[in-house]
XYZ file of C-alpha atoms in Angstrom:
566
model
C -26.552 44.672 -34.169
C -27.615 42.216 -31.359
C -28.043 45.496 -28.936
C -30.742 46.950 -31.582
C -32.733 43.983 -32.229
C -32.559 43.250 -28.702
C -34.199 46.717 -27.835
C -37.026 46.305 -31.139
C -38.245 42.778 -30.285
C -38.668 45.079 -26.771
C -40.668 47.596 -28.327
C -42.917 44.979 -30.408
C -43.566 42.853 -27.073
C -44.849 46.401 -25.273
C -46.643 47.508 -28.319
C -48.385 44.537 -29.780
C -49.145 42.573 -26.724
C -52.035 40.892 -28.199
C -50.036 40.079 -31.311
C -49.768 36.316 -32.301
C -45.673 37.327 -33.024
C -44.995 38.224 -29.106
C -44.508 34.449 -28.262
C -41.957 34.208 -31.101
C -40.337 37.633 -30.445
C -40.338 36.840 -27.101
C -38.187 33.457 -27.416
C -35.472 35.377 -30.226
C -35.061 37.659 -27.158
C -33.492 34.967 -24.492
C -31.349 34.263 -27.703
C -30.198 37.752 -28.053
C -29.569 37.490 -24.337
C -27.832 34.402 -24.681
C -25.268 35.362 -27.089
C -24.550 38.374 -25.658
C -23.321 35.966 -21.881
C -26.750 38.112 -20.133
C -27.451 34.599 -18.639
C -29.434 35.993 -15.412
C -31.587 38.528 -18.156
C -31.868 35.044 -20.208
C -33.098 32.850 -17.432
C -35.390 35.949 -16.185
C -36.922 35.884 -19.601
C -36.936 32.395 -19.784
C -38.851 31.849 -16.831
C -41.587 34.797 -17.803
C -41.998 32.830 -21.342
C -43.011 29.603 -19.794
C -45.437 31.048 -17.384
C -46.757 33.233 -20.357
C -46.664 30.357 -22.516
C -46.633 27.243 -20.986
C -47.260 25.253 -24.410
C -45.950 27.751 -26.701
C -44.134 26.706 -29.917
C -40.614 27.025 -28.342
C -41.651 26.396 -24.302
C -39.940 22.630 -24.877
C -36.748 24.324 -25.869
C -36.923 27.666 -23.191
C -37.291 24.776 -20.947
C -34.212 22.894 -21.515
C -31.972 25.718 -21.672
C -33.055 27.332 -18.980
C -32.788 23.802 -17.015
C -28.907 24.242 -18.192
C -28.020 27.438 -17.286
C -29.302 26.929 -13.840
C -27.349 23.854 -13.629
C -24.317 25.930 -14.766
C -24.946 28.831 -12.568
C -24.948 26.494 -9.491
C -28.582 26.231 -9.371
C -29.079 22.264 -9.272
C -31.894 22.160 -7.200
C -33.946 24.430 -9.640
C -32.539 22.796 -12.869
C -34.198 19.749 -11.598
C -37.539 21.143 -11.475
C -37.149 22.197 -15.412
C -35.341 18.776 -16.205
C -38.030 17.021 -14.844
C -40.978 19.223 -15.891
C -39.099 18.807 -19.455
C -39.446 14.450 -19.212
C -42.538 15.167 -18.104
C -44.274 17.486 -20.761
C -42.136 17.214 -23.189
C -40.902 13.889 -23.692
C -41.771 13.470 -26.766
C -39.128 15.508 -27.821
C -35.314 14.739 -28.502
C -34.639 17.646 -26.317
C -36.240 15.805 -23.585
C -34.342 12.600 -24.503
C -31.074 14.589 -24.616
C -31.352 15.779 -21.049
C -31.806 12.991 -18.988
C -28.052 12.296 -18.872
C -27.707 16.293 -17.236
C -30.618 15.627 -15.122
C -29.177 12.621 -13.514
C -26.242 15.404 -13.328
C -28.343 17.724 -11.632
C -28.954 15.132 -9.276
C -25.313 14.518 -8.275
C -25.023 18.267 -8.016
C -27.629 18.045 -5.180
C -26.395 15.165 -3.482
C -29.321 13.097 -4.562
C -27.535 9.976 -5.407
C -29.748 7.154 -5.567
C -31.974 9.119 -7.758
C -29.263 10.302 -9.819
C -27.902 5.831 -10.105
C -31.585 5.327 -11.258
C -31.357 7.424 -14.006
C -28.013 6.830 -15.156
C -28.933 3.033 -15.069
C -31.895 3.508 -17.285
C -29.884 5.139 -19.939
C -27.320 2.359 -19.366
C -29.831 -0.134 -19.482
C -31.057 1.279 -23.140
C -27.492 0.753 -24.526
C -26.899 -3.010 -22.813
C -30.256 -4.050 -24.065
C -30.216 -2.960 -27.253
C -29.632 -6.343 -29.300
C -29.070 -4.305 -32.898
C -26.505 -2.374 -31.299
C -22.692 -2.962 -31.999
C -21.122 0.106 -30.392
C -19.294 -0.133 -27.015
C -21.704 1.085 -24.022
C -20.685 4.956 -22.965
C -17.474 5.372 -21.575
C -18.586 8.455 -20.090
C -21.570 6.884 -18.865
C -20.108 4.306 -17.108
C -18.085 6.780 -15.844
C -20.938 8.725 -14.156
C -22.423 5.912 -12.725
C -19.069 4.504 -10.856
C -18.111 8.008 -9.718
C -22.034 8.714 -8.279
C -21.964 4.867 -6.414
C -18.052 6.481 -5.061
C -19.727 9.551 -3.875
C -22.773 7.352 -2.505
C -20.720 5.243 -0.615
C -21.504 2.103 -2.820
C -17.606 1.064 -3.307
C -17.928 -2.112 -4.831
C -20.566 -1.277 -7.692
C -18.245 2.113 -7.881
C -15.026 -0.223 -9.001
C -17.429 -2.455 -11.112
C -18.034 0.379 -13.617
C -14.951 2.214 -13.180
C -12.972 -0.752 -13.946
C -15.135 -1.188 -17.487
C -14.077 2.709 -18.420
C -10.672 1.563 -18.238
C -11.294 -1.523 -19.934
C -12.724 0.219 -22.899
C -10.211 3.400 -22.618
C -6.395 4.178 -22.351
C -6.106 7.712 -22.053
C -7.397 10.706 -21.603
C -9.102 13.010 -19.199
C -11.965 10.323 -18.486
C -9.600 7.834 -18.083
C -7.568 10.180 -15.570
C -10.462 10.835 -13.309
C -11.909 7.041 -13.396
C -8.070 6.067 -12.364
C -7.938 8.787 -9.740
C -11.461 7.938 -8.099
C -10.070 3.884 -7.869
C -7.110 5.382 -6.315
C -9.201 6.905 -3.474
C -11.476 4.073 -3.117
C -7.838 1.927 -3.037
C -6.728 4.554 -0.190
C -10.207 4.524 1.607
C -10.162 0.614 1.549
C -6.421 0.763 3.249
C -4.604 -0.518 0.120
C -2.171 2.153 -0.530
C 0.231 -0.035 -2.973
C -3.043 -0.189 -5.283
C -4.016 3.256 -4.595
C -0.050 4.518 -5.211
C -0.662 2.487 -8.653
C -3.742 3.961 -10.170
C -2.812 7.236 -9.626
C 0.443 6.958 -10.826
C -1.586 4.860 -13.876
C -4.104 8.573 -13.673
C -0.931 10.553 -14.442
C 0.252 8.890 -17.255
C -3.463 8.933 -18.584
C -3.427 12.475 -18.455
C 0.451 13.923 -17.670
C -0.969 17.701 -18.156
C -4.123 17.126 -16.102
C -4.682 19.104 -12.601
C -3.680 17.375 -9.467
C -4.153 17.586 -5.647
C -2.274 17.689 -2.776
C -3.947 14.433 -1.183
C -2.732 12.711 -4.279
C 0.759 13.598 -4.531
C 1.151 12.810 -0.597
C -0.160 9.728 -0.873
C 2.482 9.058 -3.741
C 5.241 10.739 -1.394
C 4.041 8.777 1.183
C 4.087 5.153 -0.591
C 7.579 5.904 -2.247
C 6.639 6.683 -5.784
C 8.572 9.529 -5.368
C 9.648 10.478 -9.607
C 5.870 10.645 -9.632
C 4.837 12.841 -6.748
C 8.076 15.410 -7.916
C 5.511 15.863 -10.847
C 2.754 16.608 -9.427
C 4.499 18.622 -6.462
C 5.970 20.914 -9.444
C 2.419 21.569 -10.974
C 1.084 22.173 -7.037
C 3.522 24.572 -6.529
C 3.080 26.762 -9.974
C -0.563 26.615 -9.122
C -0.251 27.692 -5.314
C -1.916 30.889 -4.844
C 0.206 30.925 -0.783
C 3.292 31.536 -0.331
C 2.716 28.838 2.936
C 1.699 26.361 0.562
C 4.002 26.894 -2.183
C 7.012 26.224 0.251
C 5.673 22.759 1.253
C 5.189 21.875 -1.966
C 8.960 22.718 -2.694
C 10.124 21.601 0.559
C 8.660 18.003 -0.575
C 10.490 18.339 -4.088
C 13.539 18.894 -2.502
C 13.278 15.548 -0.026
C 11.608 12.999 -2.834
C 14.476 14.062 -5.314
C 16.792 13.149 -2.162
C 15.078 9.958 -1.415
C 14.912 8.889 -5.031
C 18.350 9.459 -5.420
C 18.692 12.768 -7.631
C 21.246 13.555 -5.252
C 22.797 16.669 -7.729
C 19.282 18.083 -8.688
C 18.403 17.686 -4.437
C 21.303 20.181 -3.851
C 20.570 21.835 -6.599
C 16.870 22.435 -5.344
C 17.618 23.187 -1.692
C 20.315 25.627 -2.596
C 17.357 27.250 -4.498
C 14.810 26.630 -1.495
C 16.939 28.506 1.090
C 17.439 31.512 -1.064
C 13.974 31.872 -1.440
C 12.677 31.068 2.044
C 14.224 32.424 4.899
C 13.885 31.036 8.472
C 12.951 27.790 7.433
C 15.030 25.884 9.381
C 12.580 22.917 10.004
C 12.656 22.859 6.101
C 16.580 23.024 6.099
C 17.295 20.477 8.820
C 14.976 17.826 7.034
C 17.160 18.328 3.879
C 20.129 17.557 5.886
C 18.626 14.562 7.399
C 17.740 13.640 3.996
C 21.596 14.182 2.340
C 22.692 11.916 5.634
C 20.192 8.996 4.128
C 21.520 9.646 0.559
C 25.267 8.660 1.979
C 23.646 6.522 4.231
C 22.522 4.084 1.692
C 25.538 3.965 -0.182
C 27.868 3.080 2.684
C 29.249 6.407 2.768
C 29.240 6.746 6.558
C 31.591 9.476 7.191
C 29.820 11.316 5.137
C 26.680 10.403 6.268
C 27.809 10.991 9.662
C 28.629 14.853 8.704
C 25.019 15.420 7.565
C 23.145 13.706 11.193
C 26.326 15.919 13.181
C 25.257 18.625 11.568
C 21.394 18.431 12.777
C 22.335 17.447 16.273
C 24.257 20.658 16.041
C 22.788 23.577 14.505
C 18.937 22.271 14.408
C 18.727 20.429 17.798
C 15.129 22.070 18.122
C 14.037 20.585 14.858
C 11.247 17.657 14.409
C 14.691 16.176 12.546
C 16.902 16.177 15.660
C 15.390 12.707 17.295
C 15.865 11.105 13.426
C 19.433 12.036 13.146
C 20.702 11.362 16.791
C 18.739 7.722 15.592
C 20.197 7.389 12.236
C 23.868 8.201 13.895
C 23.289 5.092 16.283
C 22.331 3.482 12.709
C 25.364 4.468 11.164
C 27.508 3.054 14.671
C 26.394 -0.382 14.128
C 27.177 -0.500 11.093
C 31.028 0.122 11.719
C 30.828 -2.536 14.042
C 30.743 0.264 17.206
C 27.952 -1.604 19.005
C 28.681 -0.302 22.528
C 28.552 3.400 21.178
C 25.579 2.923 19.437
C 24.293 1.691 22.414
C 25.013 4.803 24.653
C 23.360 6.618 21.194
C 20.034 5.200 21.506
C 20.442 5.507 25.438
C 20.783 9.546 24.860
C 18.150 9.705 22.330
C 15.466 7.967 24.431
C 16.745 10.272 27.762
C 16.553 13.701 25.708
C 13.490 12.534 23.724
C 11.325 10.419 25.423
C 8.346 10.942 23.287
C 9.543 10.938 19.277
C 7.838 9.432 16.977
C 11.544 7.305 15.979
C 10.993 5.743 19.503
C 9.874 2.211 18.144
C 12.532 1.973 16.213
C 15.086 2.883 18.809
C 13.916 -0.154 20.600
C 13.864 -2.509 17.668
C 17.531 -1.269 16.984
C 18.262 -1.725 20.624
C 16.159 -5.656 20.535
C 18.252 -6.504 17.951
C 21.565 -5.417 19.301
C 21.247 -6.761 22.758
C 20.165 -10.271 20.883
C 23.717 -10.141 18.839
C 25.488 -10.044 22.123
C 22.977 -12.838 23.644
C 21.464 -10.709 26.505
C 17.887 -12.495 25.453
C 16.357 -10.526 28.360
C 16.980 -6.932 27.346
C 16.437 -8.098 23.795
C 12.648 -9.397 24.706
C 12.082 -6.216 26.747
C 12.959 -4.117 24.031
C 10.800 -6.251 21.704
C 7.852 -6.329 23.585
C 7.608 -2.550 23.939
C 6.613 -2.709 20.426
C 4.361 -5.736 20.342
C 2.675 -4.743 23.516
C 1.599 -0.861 22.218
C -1.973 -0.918 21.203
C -0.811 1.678 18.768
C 2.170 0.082 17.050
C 3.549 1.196 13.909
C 2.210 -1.120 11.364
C 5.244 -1.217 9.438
C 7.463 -2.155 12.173
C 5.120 -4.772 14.248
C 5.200 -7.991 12.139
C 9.224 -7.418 12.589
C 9.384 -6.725 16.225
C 6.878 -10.132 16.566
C 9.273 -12.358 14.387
C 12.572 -10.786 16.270
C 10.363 -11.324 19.353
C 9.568 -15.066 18.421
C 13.000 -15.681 17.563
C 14.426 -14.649 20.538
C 11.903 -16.753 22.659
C 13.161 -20.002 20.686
C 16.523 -19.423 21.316
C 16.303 -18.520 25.231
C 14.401 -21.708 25.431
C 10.851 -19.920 26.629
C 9.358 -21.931 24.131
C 5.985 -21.531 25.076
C 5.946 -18.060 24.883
C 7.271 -18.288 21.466
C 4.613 -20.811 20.668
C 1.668 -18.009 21.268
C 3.064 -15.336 19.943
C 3.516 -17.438 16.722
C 0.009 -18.092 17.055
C -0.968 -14.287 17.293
C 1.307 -13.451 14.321
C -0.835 -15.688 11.912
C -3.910 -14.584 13.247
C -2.626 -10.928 12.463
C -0.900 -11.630 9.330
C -2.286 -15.130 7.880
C -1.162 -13.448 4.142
C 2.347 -12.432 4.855
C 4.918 -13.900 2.819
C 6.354 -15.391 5.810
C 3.152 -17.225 7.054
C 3.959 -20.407 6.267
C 7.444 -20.775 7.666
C 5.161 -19.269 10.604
C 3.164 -22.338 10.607
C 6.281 -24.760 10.316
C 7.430 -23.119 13.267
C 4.693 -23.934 14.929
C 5.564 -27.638 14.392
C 9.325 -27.211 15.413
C 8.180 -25.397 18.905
C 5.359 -28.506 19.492
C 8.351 -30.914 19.426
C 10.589 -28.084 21.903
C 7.712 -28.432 24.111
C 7.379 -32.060 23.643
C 4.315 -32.211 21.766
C 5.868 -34.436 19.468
C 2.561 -36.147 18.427
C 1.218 -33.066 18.260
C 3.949 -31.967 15.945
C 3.739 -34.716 13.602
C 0.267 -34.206 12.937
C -0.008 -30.364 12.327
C 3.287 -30.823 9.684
C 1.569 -33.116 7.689
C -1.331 -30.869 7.451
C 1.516 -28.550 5.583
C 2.876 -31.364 3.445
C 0.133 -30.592 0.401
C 0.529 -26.658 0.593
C 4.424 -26.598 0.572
C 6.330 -26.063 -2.293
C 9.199 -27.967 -3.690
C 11.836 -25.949 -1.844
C 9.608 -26.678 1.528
C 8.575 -30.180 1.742
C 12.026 -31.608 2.112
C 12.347 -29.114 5.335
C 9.040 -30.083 6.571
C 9.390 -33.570 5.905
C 12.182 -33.393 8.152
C 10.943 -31.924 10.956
C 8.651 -35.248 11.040
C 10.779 -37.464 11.101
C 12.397 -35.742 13.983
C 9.024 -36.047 15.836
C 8.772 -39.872 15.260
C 11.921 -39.969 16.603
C 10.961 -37.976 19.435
C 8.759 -40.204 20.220
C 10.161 -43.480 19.710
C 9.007 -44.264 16.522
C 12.352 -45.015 15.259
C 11.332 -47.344 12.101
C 8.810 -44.626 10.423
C 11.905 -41.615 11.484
C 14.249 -43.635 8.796
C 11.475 -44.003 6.508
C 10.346 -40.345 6.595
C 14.614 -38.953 7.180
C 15.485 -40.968 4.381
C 12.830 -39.452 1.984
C 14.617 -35.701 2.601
C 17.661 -35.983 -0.072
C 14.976 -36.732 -2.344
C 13.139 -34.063 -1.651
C 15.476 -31.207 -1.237
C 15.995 -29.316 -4.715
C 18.735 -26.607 -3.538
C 21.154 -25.953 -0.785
C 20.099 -23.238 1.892
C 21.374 -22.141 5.347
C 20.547 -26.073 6.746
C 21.968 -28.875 5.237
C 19.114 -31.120 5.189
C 20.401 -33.948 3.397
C 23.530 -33.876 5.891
C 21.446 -33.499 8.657
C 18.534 -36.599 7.594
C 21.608 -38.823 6.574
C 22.860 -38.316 10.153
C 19.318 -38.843 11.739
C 18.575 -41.788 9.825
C 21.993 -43.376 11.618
C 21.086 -42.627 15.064
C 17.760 -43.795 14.330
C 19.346 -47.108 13.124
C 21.524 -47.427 16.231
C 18.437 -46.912 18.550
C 17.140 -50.091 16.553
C 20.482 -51.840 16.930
C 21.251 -52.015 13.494
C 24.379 -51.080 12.878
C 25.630 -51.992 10.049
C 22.499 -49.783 8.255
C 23.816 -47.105 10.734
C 27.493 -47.188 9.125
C 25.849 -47.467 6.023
C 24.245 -43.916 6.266
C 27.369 -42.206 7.917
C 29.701 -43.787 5.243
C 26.912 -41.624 2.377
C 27.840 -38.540 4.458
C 31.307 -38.877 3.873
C 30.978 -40.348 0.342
C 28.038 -37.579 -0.904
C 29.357 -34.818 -2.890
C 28.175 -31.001 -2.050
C 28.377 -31.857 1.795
C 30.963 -29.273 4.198
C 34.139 -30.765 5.428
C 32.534 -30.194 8.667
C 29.749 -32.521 8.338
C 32.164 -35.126 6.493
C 34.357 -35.073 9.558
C 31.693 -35.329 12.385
C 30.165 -38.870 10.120
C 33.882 -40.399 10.116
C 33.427 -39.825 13.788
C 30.460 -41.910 13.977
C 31.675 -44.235 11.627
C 34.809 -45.079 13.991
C 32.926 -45.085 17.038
C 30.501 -47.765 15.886
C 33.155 -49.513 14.213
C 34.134 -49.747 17.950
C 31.006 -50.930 19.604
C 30.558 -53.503 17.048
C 33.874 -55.035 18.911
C 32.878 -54.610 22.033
C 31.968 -58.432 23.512
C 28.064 -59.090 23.041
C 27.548 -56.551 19.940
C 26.497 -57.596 17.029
């Protein structure tokens, strides 16, 4: 009976205070307390032992458990003081060397990072030093240290050691958390692909483990959408609001839509609307979200049903804007480009300030440049690029649309800085470096043909196979440019060579045909027929091209005639 020795060892401590027993009937006390959960009696005790006895037999191990309930209770500031005082009169003990790994815990606890690094690196530093030692260093305690240098700010060292934990480890809670802390360290850094990836990589580490709602937005958010329906589910078990719990199934409902679980979407709204009434912000996204399902699979009448009905019966809903947008959408794609027009007209009168806006104007650039009205296009455009606050996703477009549209009014210089600008904004996209040949092609527009010639050879050793034939024509069309006739055939006549598959420009057609006129400007014909005649004779080549080279072929044919020709 814990109760009855508990209340004897009382009476012997009041009776027999002089007695030599009292320290050790004191310290089987805070035992009793202990295993019967009394943990503020236990620490009470604790604490009057080691100022009664602050050497006694036991005081090394009073001290370390009292250190660890005080850390348990929340107490980290005070467990510090008995971790330390532990180390420091104790150490000589294994419970001393035991507790240095919670003391560096108690330091997290109380924000006292650096502090808490040193001592984690010392323990660290006894494993990596250790030459007789074949086990892996601590998982757990490279662990610690990664997620204290996360918490101190120190992101680079963090991913150092939290990249070794999942070196040495595949799953498991540890392995959960050290994926989940890169995945915030990914977000924080702006790399949301990476930070979509390791907690998707955290989930399947641990499919059962506890998640949060930052983490299964930022999944919703970056399209991993199968993933964030799993951790939306366990969000919404665990919601203790009702609030809460109806975002977290209002998100179920749209990722199932937008992954393309279009019978368990229906399936899940019809469920949704049963159970929360006047939700029509909640309902009118789901519609928008059915529209998008049809939408994507070209079933536009359909589709069409779904924005009609939002325009309709939700008109006051954050979804209105998106489906009055996504009807012009669904317009141009049946070829109705003047009523999509007077959609996108409507939707910027009635709302001026949505957040679909941009894209309303990159719809409306691009439609205006398919009927050739390059100044409305280029307005549109440059609502986009000129907004200190553009939409990152939608930017690099409206700049290339933008560029494009420059080139082919002719405002060439224009299009030359805003090329510029792009690569100084985006010098990794993937479409960099036909960036950079266009800056070569809008040199020679502007007549910088020197100037042309020189910044495409610069490209020559970074292009690829599929490039240099493209590039090495665009050369050759600057010597010609500029009158350098002899090195244009030398350089247009390298292109078939160089060209290793057919794309939207016929190079090889187009060199063949260069190479002639560059011949002719010499005055030699004959070599001039010569490369016409390949045209005509080259297999792979349109009938179009063919035809244009017998052309030549029978117009030089009759200037070689002509008195005085050679």
């Amino acid at each position: 009976s814990a109760q009855a020795a508990l209340s004897t060892y009382g009476m012997i401590m009041k009776g027999f205070k002089d007695s030599q027993s009292v320290a050790e009937v004191f310290y089987r006390r805070i035992a009793l307390l202990l295993k019967l959960d009394l943990a503020d009696s236990a620490m009470h005790e604790s604490d009057m032992y080691l100022k009664a006895f602050p050497n006694g037999p036991h005081s090394a191990d009073v001290t370390a458990h009292l250190a660890d309930l005080l850390a348990k209770n929340g107490s980290s500031d005070r467990a510090v003081e008995y971790y330390r005082r532990l180390s420091e009169n104790f150490g000589y003990t294994s419970l001393a060397q035991d507790s240095r790994t919670r003391l560096a815990d108690a330091y997290v606890a109380t924000g006292k990072y650096d502090d808490a690094i040193a001592a984690y690196s010392a323990l660290l530093a006894e494993q990596t030093d250790n030459p007789l030692s074949e086990q892996e260093t601590s998982s757990s305690l490279l662990f610690a240290l990664g997620k204290t240098h996360h918490l101190a700010g120190n992101a680079a060292e963090a991913k150092q050691y939290l990249l070794q934990v999942i070196a040495q480890e595949r799953t498991g809670e540890l392995v959960g958390a050290t994926y989940n802390i890169l995945g915030l360290i990914a977000k924080n850094e702006g790399n949301l692909d990476l930070a979509t990836s390791y907690f998707r990589q955290a989930g399947k580490a641990t499919p059962n483990a506890s998640t949060t709602k930052e983490v299964a937005d930022l999944l919703f958010d970056n399209g991993a959408y199968a993933d964030a329906i799993k951790q939306y589910i366990q969000l919404s078990q665990a919601a203790k609001s009702d609030t809460d719990r109806q975002y977290f199934d209002a998100r179920i409902v749209v990722a199932r839509y937008r992954n393309d679980e279009y019978a368990a979407a229906e399936k899940d709204a019809s469920s949704f609307q049963k159970k929360y009434k006047e939700a029509d912000d909640d309902y009118a996204s789901f519609e928008l979200e059915k529209g998008l399902c049809h939408y994507r699979k070209e079933e536009y009448v359909n589709a069409r049903k779904s924005f009609d009905r939002i325009t309709d019966k939700y008109d006051d809903s954050p979804s209105a804007p998106d489906a009055m947008y996504w009807i012009g959408k669904t317009l141009e794609a049946t070829k109705k480009q003047q009523d999509a027009l007077a959609q996108y007209e409507a939707l910027m009168k009635n709302y001026p300030t949505s957040p679909v806006m941009p894209r309303v104007h990159l719809a409306l650039g691009n439609i205006y440049y398919g009927l050739e009205k390059w100044d409305e296009s280029i307005r549109n455009y440059k609502l986009i690029v000129d907004d200190p606050e553009a939409d990152p996703s939608l930017l690099p477009i409206a700049m290339s649309n933008l560029i494009e549209t420059y080139e082919t009014a002719g405002i060439f210089d224009a299009a030359l800085q805003l090329t510029r600008k792009y690569l100084e904004l985006y010098p990794n996209n993937e479409d960099s470096f036909d960036k950079k040949i266009k800056i070569g092609i809008l040199y020679q527009r502007l007549g910088y043909n020197e100037q042309s010639v020189l910044h495409l050879q610069t490209l020559l050793d970074q292009a690829g196979s599929d490039l240099e034939g493209e590039i090495r024509y665009y050369i050759a069309e600057g010597n010609y440019n500029k009158g350098d006739f002899q090195q244009a055939i030398l350089d247009f006549l390298k292109v078939p060579y160089l060209v290793t598959k057919k794309g939207k420009i016929d190079w090889t057609a187009n060199s063949l045909y260069m190479a002639g006129q560059s011949y002719e400007k010499l005055g030699r014909y004959d070599q001039a027929l010569t490369m016409y005649q390949q045209i005509v004779d080259r297999s792979g080549i349109d009938e179009s091209f063919k035809a244009a080279a017998k052309k030549e072929i029978d117009r030089v044919r009759l200037v070689l005639k002509k008195p005085g020709s050679k």
